[in-house]
Short mmCIF file of C-alpha atoms in Angstrom, two decimals:
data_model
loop_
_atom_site.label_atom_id
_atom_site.label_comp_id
_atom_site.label_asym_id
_atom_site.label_seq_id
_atom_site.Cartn_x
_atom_site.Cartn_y
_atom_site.Cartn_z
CA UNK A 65 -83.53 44.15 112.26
CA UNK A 66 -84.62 42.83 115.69
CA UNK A 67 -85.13 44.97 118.04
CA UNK A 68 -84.43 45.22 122.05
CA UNK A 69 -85.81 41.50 123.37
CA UNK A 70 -85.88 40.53 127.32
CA UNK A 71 -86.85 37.39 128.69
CA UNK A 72 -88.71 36.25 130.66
CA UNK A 73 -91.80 38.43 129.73
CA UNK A 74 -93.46 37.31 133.38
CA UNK A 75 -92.22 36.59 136.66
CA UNK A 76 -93.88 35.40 139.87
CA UNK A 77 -91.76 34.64 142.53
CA UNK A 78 -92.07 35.02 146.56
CA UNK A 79 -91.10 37.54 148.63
CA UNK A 80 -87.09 36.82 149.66
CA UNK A 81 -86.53 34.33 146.49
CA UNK A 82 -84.07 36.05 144.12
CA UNK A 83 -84.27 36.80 140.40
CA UNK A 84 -82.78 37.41 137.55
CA UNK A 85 -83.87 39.41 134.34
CA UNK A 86 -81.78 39.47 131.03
CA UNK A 87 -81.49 41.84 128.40
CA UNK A 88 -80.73 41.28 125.08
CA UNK A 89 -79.57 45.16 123.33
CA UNK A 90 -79.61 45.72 119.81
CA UNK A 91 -76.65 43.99 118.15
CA UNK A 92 -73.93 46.58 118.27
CA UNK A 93 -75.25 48.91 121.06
CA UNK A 94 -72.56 49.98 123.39
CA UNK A 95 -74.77 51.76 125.60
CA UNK A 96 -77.33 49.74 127.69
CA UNK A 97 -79.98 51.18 130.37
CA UNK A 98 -81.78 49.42 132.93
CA UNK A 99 -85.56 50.99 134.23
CA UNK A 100 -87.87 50.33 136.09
CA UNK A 101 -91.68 51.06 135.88
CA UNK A 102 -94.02 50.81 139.08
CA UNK A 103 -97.58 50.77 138.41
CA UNK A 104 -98.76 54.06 137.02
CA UNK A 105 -96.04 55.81 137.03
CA UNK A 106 -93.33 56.81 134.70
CA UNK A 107 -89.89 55.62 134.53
CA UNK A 108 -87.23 55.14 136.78
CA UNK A 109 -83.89 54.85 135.78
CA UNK A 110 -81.81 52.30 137.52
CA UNK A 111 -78.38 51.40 136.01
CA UNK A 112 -76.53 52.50 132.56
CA UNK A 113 -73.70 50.36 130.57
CA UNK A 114 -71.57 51.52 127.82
CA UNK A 115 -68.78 49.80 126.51
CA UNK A 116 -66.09 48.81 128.64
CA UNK A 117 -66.53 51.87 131.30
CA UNK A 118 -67.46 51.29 134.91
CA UNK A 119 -71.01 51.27 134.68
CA UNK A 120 -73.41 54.28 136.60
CA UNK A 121 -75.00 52.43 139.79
CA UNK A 122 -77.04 55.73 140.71
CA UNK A 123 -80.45 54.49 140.17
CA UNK A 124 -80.04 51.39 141.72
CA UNK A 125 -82.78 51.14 144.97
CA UNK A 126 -80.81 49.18 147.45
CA UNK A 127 -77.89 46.84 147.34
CA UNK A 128 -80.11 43.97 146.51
CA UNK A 129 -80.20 44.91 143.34
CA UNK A 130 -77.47 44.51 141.12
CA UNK A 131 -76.78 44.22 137.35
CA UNK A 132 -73.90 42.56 134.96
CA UNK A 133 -72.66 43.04 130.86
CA UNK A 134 -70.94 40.97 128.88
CA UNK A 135 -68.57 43.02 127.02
CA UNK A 136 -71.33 44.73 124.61
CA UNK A 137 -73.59 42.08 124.63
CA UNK A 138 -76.13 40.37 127.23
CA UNK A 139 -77.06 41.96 130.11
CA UNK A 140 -78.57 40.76 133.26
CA UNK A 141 -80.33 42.80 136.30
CA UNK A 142 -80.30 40.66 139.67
CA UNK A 143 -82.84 40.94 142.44
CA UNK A 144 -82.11 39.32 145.76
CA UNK A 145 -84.06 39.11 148.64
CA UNK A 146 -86.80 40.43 146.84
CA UNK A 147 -89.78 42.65 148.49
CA UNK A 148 -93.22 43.07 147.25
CA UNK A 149 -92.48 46.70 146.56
CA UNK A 150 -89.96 45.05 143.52
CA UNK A 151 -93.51 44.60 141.83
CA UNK A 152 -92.43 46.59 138.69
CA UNK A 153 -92.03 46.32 134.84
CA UNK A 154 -88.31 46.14 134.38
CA UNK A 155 -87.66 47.73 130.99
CA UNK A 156 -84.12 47.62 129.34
CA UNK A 157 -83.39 49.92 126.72
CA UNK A 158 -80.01 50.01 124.43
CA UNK A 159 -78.57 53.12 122.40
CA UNK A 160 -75.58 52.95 119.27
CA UNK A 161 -72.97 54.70 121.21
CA UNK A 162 -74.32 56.33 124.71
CA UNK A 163 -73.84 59.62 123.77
CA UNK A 164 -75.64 62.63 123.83
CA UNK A 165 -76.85 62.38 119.95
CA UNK A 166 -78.40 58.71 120.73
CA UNK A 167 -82.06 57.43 121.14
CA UNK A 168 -83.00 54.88 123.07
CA UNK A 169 -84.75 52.15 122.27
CA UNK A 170 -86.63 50.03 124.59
CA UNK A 171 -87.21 46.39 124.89
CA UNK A 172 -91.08 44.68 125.58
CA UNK A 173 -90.26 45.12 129.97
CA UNK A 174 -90.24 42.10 132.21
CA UNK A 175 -93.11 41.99 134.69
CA UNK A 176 -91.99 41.13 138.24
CA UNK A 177 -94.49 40.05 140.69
CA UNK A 178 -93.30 39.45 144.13
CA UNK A 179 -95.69 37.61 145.86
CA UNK B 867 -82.79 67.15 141.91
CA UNK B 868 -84.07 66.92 138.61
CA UNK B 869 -87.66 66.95 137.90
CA UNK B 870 -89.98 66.17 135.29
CA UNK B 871 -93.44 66.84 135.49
CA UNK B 872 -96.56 66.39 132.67
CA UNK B 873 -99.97 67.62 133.04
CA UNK B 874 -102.70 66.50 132.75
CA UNK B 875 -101.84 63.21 134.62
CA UNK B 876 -105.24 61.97 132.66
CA UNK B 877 -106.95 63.58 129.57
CA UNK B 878 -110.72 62.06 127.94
CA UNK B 879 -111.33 63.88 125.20
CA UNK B 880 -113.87 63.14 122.10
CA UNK B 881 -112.50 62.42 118.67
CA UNK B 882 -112.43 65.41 116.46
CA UNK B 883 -111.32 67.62 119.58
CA UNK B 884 -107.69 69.43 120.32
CA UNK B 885 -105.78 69.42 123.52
CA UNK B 886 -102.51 69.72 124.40
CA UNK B 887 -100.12 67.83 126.87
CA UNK B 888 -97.13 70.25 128.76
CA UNK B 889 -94.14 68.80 129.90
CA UNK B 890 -92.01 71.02 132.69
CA UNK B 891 -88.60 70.10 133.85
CA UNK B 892 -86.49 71.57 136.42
CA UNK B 893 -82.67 71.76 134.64
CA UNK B 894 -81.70 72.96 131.47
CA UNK B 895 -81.07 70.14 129.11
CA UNK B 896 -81.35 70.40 125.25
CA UNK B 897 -82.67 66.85 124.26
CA UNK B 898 -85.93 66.09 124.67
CA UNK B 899 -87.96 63.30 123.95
CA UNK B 900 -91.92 61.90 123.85
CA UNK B 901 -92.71 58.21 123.80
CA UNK B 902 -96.04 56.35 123.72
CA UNK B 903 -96.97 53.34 125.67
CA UNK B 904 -99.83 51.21 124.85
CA UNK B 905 -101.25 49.00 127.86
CA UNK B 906 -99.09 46.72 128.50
CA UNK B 907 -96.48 47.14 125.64
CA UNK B 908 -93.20 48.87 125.96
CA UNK B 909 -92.24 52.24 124.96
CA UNK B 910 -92.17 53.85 121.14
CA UNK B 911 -89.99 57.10 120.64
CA UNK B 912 -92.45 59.66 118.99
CA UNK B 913 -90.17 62.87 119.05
CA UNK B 914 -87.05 63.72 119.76
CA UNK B 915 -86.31 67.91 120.02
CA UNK B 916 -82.74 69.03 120.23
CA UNK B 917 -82.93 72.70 120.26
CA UNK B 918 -84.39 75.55 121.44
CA UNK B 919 -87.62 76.45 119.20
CA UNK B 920 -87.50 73.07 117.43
CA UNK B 921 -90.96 72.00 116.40
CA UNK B 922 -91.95 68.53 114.72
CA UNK B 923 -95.01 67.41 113.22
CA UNK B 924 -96.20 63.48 112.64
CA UNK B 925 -99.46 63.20 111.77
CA UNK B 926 -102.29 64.76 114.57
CA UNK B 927 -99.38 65.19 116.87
CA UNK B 928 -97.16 68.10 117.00
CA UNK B 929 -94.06 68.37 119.67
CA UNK B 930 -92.52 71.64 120.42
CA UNK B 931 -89.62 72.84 122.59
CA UNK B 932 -88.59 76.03 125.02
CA UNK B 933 -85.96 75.49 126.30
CA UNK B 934 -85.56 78.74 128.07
CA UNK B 935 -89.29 78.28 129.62
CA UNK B 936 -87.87 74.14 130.16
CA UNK B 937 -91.26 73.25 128.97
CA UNK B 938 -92.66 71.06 126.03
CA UNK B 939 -95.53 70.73 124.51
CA UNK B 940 -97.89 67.57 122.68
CA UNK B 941 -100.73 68.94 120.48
CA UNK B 942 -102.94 66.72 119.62
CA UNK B 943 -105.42 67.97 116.22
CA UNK B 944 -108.45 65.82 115.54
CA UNK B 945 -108.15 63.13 117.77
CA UNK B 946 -108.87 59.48 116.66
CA UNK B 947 -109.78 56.68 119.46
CA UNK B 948 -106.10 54.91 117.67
CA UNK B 949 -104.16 57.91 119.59
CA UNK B 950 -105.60 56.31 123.11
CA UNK B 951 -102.17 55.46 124.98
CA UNK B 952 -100.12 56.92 127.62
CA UNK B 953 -97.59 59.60 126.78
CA UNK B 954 -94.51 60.19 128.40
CA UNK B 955 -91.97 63.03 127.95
CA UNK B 956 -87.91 62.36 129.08
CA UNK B 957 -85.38 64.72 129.64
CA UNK B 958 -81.90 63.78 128.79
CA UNK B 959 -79.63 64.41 131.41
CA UNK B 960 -75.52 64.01 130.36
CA UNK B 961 -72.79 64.40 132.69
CA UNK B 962 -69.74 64.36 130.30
CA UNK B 963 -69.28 60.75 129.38
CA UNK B 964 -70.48 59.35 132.96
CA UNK B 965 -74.23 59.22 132.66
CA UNK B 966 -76.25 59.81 129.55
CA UNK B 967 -80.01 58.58 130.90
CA UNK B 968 -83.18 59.99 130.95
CA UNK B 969 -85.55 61.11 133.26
CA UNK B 970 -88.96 60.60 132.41
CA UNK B 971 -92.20 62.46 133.42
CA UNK B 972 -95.19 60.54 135.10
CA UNK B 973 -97.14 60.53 131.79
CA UNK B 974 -100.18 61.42 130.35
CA UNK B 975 -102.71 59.01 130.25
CA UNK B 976 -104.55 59.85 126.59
CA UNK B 977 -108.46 58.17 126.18
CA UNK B 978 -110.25 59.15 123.59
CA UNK B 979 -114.29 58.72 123.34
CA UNK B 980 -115.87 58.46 120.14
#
């Protein structure tokens, strides 16, 4: 079945423009998780989804960033103002039910470059 | 503050040789995970341990759990160039139905010479 997709694959944009990334889970995934991935280094978690449950903000840099879910579906991370040190691969990841027996699975990342 | 650490941060290593990759973390937890990453591509779950002792085997790589030490280990046996990637161990942290994410080591970037 498919897997995890995100779009866009790329994005250039310049320093204070804002952006938005989406994230497509794996149909009938509650759970959905938000990283990000600066150059050379591991992963960073930024925001996790499941179901209808207020959502866990921890990660999240700043209060430019912010991220919304349709019910169980489509998810999309927003970027506002953004700052070269955004530069990142934003990876989204999705799980069946968000629980402690689940794997993630990840989608292919967006790359963000802020100009 | 929980932390995840892997060394080496960078292993070269000739094909037929055996090395292994240690992953320390700083909290109990009894989930445990390794991915791959090839450049550029996303991540691919390789292991995942749930218990104290657990060992499991695919191929040249073999991924084993302490979870009283909080350390993990990758051995690789007879490595191929195809096992070139970057390997990253997670932790699964779980705070009773409010956060189930994982924190990830800073990887282990794998080349292998022929």
């Amino acid at each position: 079945g498919a897997g995890v997709s995100q779009s866009p694959s790329n994005k250039v944009t310049e320093k204070g423009k804002d952006v938005e990334l989406r994230c497509d889970p794996i149909s009938g995934h509650t759970a959905l998780y938000w990283y990000r991935q600066r150059l050379g280094q591991g992963l960073e978690f930024l925001i996790y989804f499941q179901g209808n449950s207020a959502p866990d903000k921890s990660g999240l840099p700043s209060d430019r960033f912010s991220a919304e879910r349709t019910g169980e579906s489509v998810s999309t991370l927003t970027i506002q103002r953004t700052q070269q040190e955004d530069s990142a691969v934003y990876l989204c990841a999705s799980s069946p039910h968000g629980s402690l027996t689940d794997t993630q699975y990840f989608g292919p990342g967006t790359r963000l470059t802020v100009l | 503050e929980l932390k995840v650490e892997q060394n080496p941060l960078f292993l070269s290593m000739q094909e037929g040789k055996n090395y292994t990759i240690y992953c320390n973390y700083s909290t109990t937890s009894d989930r445990l995970y390794w991915y791959r990453q090839d450049p550029g591509k996303s991540l691919e779950s390789l292991f995942v341990l749930l218990s104290n002792g657990a060992v499991k085997q695919e191929g040249r790589l073999m991924a084993s759990l302490d979870t009283k030490a909080r350390l993990s280990t990758l051995h690789i046996t007879a490595a191929v160039h195809d096992l070139s990637a970057t390997y990253f161990c997670a932790v699964q942290v779980w705070y009773g139905g409010a956060t189930n994410k994982l924190i990830f080591g800073t990887g282990t970037l794998l080349a292998v010479q022929p």
